Short mmCIF file of C-alpha atoms in Angstrom, two decimals:
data_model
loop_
_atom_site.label_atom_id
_atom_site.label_comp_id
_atom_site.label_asym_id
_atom_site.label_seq_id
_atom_site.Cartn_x
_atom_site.Cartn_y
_atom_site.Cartn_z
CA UNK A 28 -54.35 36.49 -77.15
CA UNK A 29 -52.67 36.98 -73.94
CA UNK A 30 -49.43 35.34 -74.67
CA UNK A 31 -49.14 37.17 -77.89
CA UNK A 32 -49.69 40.81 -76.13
CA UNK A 33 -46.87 39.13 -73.47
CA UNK A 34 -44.27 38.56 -76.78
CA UNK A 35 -45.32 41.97 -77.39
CA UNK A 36 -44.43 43.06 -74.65
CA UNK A 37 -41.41 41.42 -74.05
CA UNK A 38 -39.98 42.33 -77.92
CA UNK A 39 -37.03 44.89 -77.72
CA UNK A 40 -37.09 47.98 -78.81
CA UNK A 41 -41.22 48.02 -78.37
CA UNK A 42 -41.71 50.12 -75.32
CA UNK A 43 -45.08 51.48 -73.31
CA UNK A 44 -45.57 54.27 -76.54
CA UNK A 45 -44.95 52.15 -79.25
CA UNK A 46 -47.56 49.18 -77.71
CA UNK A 47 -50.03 51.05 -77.68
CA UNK A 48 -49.70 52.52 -80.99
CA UNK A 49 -49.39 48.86 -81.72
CA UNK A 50 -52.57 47.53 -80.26
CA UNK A 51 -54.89 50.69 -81.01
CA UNK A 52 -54.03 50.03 -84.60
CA UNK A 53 -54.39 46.39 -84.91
CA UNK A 54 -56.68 45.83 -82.10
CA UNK A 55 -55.08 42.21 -81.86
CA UNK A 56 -52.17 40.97 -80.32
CA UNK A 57 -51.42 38.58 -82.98
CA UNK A 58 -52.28 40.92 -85.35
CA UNK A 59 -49.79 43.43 -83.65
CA UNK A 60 -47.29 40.44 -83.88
CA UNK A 61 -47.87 39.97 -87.77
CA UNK A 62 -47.08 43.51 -88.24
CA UNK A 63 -43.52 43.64 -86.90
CA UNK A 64 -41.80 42.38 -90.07
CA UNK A 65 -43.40 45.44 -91.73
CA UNK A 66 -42.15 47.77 -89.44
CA UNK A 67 -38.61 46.52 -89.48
CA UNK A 68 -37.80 47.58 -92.34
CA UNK A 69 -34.94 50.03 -92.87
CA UNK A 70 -34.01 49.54 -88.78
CA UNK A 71 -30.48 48.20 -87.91
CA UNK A 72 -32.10 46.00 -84.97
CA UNK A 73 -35.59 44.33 -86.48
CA UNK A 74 -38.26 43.74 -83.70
CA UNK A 75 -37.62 40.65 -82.74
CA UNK A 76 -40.32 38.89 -80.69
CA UNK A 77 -39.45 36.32 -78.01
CA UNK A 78 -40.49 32.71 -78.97
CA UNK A 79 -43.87 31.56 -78.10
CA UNK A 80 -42.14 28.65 -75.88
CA UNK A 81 -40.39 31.67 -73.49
CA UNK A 82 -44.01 34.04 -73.57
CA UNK A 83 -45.51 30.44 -72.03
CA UNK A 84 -42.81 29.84 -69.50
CA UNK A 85 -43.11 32.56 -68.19
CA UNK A 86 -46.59 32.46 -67.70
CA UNK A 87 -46.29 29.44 -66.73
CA UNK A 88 -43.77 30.08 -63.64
CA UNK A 89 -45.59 33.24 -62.49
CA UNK A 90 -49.25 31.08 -62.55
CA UNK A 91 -46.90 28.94 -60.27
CA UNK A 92 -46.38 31.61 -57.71
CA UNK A 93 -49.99 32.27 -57.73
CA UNK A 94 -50.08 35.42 -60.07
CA UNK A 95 -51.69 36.38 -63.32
CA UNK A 96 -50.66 38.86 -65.70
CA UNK A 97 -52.87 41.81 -66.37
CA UNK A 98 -52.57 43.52 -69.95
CA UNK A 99 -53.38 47.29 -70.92
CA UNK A 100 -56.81 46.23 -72.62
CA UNK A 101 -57.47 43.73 -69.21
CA UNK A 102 -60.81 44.99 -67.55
CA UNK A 103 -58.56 44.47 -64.31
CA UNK A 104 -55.88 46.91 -65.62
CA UNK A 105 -56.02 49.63 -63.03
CA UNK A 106 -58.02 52.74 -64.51
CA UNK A 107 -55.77 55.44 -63.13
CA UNK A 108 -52.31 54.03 -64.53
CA UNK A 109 -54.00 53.27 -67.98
CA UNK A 110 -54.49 57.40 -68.07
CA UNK A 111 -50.75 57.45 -68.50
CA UNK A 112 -49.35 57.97 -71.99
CA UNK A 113 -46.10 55.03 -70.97
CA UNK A 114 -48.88 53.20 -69.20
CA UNK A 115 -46.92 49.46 -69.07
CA UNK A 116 -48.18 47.03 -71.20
CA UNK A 117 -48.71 44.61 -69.01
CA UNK A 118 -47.99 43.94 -64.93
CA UNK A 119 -47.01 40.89 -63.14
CA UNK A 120 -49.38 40.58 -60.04
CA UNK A 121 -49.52 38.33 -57.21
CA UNK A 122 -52.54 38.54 -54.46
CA UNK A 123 -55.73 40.75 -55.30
CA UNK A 124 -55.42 41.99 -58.86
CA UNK A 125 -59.02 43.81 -58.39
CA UNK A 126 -57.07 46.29 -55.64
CA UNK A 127 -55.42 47.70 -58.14
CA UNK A 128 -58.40 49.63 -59.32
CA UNK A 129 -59.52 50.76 -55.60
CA UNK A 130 -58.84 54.44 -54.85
CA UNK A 131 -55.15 54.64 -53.14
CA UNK A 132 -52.50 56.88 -51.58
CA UNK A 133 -49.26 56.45 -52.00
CA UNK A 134 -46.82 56.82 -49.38
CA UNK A 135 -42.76 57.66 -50.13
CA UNK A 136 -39.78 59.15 -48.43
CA UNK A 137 -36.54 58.36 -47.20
CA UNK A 138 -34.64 55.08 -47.22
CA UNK A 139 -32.26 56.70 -44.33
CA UNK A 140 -35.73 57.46 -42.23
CA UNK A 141 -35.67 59.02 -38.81
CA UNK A 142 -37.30 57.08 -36.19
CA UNK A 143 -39.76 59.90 -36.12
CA UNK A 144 -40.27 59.36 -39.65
CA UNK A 145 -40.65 55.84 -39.81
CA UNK A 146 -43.51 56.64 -37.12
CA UNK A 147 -45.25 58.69 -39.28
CA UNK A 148 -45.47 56.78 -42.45
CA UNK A 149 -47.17 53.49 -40.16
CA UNK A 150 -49.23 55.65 -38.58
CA UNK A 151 -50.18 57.68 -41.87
CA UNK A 152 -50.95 54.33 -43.93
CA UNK A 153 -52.70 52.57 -40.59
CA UNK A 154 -54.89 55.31 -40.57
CA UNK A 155 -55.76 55.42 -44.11
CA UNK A 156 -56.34 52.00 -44.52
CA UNK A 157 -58.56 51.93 -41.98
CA UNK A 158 -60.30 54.36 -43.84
CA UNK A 159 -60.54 52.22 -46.74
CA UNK A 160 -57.61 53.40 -48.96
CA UNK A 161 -55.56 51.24 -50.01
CA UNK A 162 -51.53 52.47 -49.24
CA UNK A 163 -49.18 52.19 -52.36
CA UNK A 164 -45.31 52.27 -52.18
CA UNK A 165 -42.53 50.68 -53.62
CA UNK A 166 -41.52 48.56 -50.84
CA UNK A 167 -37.79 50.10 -50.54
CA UNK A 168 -36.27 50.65 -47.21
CA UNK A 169 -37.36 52.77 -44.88
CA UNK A 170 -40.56 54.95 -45.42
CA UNK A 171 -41.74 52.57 -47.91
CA UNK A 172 -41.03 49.53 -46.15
CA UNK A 173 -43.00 51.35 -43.12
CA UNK A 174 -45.78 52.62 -45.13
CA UNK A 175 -47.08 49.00 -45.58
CA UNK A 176 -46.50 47.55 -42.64
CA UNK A 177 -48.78 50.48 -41.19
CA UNK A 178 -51.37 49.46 -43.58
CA UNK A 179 -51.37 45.99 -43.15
CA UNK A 180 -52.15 46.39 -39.36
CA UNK A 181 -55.59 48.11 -40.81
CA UNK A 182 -56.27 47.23 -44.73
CA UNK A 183 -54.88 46.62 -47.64
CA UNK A 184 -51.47 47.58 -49.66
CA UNK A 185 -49.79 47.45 -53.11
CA UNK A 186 -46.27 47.23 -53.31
CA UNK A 187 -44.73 48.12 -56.80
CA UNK A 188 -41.44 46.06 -57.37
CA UNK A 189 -38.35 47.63 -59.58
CA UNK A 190 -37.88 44.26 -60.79
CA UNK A 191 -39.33 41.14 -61.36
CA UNK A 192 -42.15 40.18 -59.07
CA UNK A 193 -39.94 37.24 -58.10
CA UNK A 194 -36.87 38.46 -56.87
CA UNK A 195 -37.29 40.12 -53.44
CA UNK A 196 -36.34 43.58 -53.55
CA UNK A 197 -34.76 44.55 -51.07
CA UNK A 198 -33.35 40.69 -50.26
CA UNK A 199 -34.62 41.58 -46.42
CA UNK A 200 -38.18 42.40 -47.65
CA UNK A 201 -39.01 38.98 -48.33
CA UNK A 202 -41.48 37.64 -45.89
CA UNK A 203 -43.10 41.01 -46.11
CA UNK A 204 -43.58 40.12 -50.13
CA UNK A 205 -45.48 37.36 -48.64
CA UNK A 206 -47.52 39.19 -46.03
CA UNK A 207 -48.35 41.65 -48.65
CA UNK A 208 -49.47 38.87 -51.48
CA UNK A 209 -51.61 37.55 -49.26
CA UNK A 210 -53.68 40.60 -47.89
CA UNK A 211 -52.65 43.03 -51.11
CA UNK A 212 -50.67 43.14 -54.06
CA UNK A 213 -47.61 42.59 -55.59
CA UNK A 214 -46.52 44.27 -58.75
CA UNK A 215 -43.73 44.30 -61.13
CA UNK A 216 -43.39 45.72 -64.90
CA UNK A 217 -40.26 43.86 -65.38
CA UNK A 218 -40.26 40.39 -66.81
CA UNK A 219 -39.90 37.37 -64.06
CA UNK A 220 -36.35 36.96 -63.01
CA UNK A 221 -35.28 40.80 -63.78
CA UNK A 222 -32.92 42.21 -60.98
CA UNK A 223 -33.49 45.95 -60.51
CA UNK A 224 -31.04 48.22 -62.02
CA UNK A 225 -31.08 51.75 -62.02
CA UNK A 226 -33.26 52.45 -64.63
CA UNK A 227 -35.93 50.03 -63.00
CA UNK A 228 -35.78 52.35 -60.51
CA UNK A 229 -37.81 55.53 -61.55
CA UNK A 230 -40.33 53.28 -63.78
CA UNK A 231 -41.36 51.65 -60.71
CA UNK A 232 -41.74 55.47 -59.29
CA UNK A 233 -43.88 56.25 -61.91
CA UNK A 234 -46.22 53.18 -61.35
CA UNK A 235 -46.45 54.27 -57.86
CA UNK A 236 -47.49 57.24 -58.47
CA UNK A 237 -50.07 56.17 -61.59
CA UNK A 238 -51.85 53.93 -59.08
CA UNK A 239 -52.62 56.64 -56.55
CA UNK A 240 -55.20 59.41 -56.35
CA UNK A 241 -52.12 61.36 -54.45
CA UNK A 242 -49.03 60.86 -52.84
CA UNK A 243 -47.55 61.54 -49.42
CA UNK A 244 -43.86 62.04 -48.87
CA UNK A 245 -42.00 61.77 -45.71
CA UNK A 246 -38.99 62.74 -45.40
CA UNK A 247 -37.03 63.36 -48.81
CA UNK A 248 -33.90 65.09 -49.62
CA UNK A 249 -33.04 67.93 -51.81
CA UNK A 250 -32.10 65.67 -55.22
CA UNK A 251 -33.81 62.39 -54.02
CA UNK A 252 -35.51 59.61 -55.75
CA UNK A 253 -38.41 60.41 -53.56
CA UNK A 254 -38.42 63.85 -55.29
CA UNK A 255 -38.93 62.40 -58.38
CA UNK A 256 -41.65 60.38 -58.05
CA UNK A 257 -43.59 63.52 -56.32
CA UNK A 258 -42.36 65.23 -59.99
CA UNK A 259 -44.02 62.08 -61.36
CA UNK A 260 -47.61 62.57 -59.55
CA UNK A 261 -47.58 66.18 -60.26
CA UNK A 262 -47.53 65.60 -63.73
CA UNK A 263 -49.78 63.30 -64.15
CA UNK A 264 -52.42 65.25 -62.05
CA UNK A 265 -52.01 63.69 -58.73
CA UNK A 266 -52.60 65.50 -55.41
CA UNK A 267 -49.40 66.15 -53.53
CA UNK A 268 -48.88 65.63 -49.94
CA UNK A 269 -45.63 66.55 -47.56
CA UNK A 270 -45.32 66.05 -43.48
CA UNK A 271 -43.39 68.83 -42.88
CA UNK A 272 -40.07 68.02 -40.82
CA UNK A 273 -37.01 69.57 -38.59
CA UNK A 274 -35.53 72.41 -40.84
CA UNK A 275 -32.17 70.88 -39.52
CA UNK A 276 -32.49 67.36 -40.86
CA UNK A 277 -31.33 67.62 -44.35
CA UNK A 278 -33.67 64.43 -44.76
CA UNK A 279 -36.62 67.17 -44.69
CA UNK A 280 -35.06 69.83 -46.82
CA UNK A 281 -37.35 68.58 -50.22
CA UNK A 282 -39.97 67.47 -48.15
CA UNK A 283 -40.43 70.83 -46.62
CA UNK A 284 -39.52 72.24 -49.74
CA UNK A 285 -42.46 70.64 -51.66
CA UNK A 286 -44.79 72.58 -49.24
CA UNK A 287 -43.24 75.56 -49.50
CA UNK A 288 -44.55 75.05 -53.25
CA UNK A 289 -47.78 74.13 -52.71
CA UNK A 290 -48.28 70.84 -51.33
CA UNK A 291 -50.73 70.26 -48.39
CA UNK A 292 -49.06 70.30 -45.18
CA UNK A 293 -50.15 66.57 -44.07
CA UNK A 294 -49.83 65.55 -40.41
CA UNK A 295 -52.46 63.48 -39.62
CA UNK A 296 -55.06 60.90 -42.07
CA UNK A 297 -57.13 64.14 -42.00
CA UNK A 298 -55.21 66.16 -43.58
CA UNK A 299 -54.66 63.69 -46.79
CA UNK A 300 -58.71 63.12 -47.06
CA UNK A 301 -59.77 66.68 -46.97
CA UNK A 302 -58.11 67.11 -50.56
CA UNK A 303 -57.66 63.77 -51.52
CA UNK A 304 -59.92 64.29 -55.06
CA UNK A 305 -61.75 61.37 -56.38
CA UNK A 306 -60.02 61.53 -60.01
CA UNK A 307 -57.11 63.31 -60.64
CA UNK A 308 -56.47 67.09 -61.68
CA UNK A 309 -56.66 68.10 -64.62
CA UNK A 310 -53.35 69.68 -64.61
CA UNK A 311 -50.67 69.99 -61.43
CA UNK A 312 -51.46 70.85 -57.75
CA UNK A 313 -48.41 73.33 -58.42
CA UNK A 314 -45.76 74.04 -61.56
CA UNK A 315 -43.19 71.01 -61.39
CA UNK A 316 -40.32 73.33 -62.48
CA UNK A 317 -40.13 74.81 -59.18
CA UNK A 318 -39.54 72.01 -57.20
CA UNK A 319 -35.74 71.84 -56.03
CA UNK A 320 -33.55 69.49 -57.64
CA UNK A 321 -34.97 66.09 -58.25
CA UNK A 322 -31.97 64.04 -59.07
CA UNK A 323 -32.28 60.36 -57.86
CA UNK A 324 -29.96 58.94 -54.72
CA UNK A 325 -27.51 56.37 -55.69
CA UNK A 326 -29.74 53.31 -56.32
CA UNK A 327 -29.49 50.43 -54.41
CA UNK A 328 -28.35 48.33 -57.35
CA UNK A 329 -26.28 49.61 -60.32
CA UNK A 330 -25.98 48.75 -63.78
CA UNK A 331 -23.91 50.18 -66.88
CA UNK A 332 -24.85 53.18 -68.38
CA UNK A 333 -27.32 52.75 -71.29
CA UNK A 334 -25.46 53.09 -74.59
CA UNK A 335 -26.35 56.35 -76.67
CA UNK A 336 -25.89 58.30 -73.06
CA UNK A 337 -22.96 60.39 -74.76
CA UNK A 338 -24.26 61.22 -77.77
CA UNK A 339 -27.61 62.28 -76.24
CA UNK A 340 -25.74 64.69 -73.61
CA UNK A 341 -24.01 66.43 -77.12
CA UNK A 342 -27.45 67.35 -78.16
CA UNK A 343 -28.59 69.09 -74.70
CA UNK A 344 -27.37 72.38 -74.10
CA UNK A 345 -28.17 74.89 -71.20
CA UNK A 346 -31.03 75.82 -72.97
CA UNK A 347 -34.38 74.00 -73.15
CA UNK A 348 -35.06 71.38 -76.10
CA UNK A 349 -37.85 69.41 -77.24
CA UNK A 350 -37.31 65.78 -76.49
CA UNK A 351 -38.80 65.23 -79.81
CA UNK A 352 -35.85 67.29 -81.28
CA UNK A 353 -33.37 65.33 -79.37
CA UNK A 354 -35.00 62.17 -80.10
CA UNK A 355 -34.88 63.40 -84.46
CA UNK A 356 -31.48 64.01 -84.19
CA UNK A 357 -30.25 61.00 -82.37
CA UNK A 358 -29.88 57.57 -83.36
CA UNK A 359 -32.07 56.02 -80.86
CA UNK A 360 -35.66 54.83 -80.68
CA UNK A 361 -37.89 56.83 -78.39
CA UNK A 362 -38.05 54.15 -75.31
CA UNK A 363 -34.36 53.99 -75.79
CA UNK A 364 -33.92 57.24 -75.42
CA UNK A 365 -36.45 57.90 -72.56
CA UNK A 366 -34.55 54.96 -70.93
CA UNK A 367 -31.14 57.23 -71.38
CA UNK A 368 -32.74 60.79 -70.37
CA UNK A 369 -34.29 58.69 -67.21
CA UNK A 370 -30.44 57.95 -66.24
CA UNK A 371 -29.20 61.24 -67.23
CA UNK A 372 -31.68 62.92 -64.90
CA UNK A 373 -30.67 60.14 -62.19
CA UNK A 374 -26.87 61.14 -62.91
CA UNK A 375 -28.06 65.05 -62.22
CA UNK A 376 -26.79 65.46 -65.56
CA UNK A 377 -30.33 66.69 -67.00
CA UNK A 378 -33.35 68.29 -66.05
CA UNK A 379 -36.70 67.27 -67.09
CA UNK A 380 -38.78 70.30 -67.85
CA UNK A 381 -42.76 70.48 -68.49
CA UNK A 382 -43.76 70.00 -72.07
CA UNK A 383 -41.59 67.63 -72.71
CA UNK A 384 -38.63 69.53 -72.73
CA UNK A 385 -34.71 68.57 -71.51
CA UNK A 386 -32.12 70.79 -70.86
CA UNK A 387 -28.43 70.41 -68.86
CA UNK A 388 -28.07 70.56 -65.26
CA UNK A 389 -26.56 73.16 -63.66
CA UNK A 390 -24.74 70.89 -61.30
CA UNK A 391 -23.66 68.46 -64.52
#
């Protein structure tokens, strides 16, 4: 069962939508498997599932490190990231799998922190893992990279990967990997041996944000990546937190910016448990559309645009559209095209509205 929902998984052009369309239908993951002839029909690229022999080598090598894979129908799956609609399919953990379902903060910001910052963030996620929460982030430098080395001093901490749970991300963060496997988690959404590009990027923003009740920021840019996964926990109902900073570090300007829309000023563990809600809203803490520009920073690793990127930009004026518009009148499956509006946005040559709607970027 498992290794048939990991070929699945792993079977190109079947993204988080289409998976579980897949398995709420068939209820099976062999069943799921048996229907992908069926669906081929009439597409230019059939779904092609990986062989069984690659599904158990995989498996194989991450049981090696220690880790186990947990699937969208897994009773370990965490609860709050199974509310999303791209929910992944399945996550590569090593260390504590049952801390993924334990209530959480995240912690993000800068990967150019202040000192001051940097300060913060361990203090912040020391203090809140003393208090039982367990401190997501995504393990990038600076805040990040801060954030759970202040929690492990305390508790416990998840670090979400952009790539494969086996390739240290950033190379430097290694032995903190370790450190965190052994008193945490480690998780990835990529398969084993993936190298983060850019698009790994804000899908490992989104699972940091999934995971967590709400999300602090320190320190983030007008037009950062941090920005975007705060866009990412709004919509998804998430409480939104911001330590407000110097008005002439342009390293605060979203930051401060975020609470100028509504986020709770946060300067001390306090301040993040007095509205820290014990399931998420039922819509956001404040309207994502007037957050200032959310374009991501230049990753730290780079890959090729995804093809279809032109032909997508053609059909997105200065007006708002309906993804679902974009998506009929392109030639493009809808993960593929989510995958080239993710890059588009990244570029600052898009704007992801509310309802589902894109439109072109002022600045693009």
């Amino acid at each position: 069962m498992s290794l048939a929902l990991l070929r699945l998984a792993r079977t190109e052009g079947i993204g988080p939508l289409t998976f579980r369309k897949l398995l709420a239908r068939h209820r099976d993951g062999d069943a799921a498997l048996a229907a992908l002839p069926a669906l081929s029909v009439g597409r230019t690229t059939p779904y092609t599932p990986p062989p069984l022999a690659d599904a158990k080598r995989e498996a194989a090598a991450l049981a090696k490190l220690g880790g186990r894979f947990v699937y969208l129908d897994d009773p370990l799956y965490p609860p709050l990231l199974a509310l999303l609609p791209d929910a992944p399919p399945v996550l590569a953990v090593l260390g504590d799998a049952a801390l993924l379902a334990a209530p959480a903060v995240a912690i993000v910001g800068a990967r150019n922190a202040s000192a001051a910052g940097l300060r913060v963030a361990a203090e912040l996620a020391d203090s809140l893992a003393a208090k039982g929460l367990t401190v997501v982030s995504g393990l990038a430098r600076g805040i990040d990279t801060a954030a759970h080395e202040g929690a492990l001093r305390t508790g416990g901490t998840i670090a979400v990967l952009p790539g494969g749970v086996d390739v240290a991300y950033p190379p430097e963060n290694a032995a903190l990997i370790a450190r965190i496997a052994a008193r945490g988690a480690v998780v990835a959404e990529a398969p084993l041996g993936t190298t983060p590009t850019n698009r790994h990027f804000p899908k490992r923003n989104r699972i940091v944000a999934g995971l967590s009740l709400g999300v602090v920021v320190v320190e983030a840019a007008h037009r950062s990546g941090t920005l975007i996964t705060a866009r990412l926990a709004l919509e998804q109902g998430r409480e939104i937190f911001a330590v407000p900073g110097s008005p002439l570090d342009a390293r605060c300007r979203g930051s401060n910016d975020l609470i100028r829309q509504g986020a709770h000023l946060t300067e001390t563990a306090e301040d993040v448990l007095d509205h820290l809600p014990e399931q998420p809203r039922a819509g956001p803490l404040f309207d994502p559309s007037r957050m200032a520009g959310t374009a991501e920073d230049p990753p730290e690793a780079l890959g090729p645009p995804p093809e279809g990127s032109g032909e997508v930009l053609e059909l997105i004026g200065m007006s708002p559209v309906s993804v679902d518009e974009v998506l009929r009148r392109c030639h493009l499956t809808a993960p593929e095209l989510q995958a080239v509006l993710t890059d588009l946005e990244l570029d600052g040559r898009v704007q992801l509205l509310p309802g589902h709607r894109v439109m072109r970027s002022t600045n693009g």
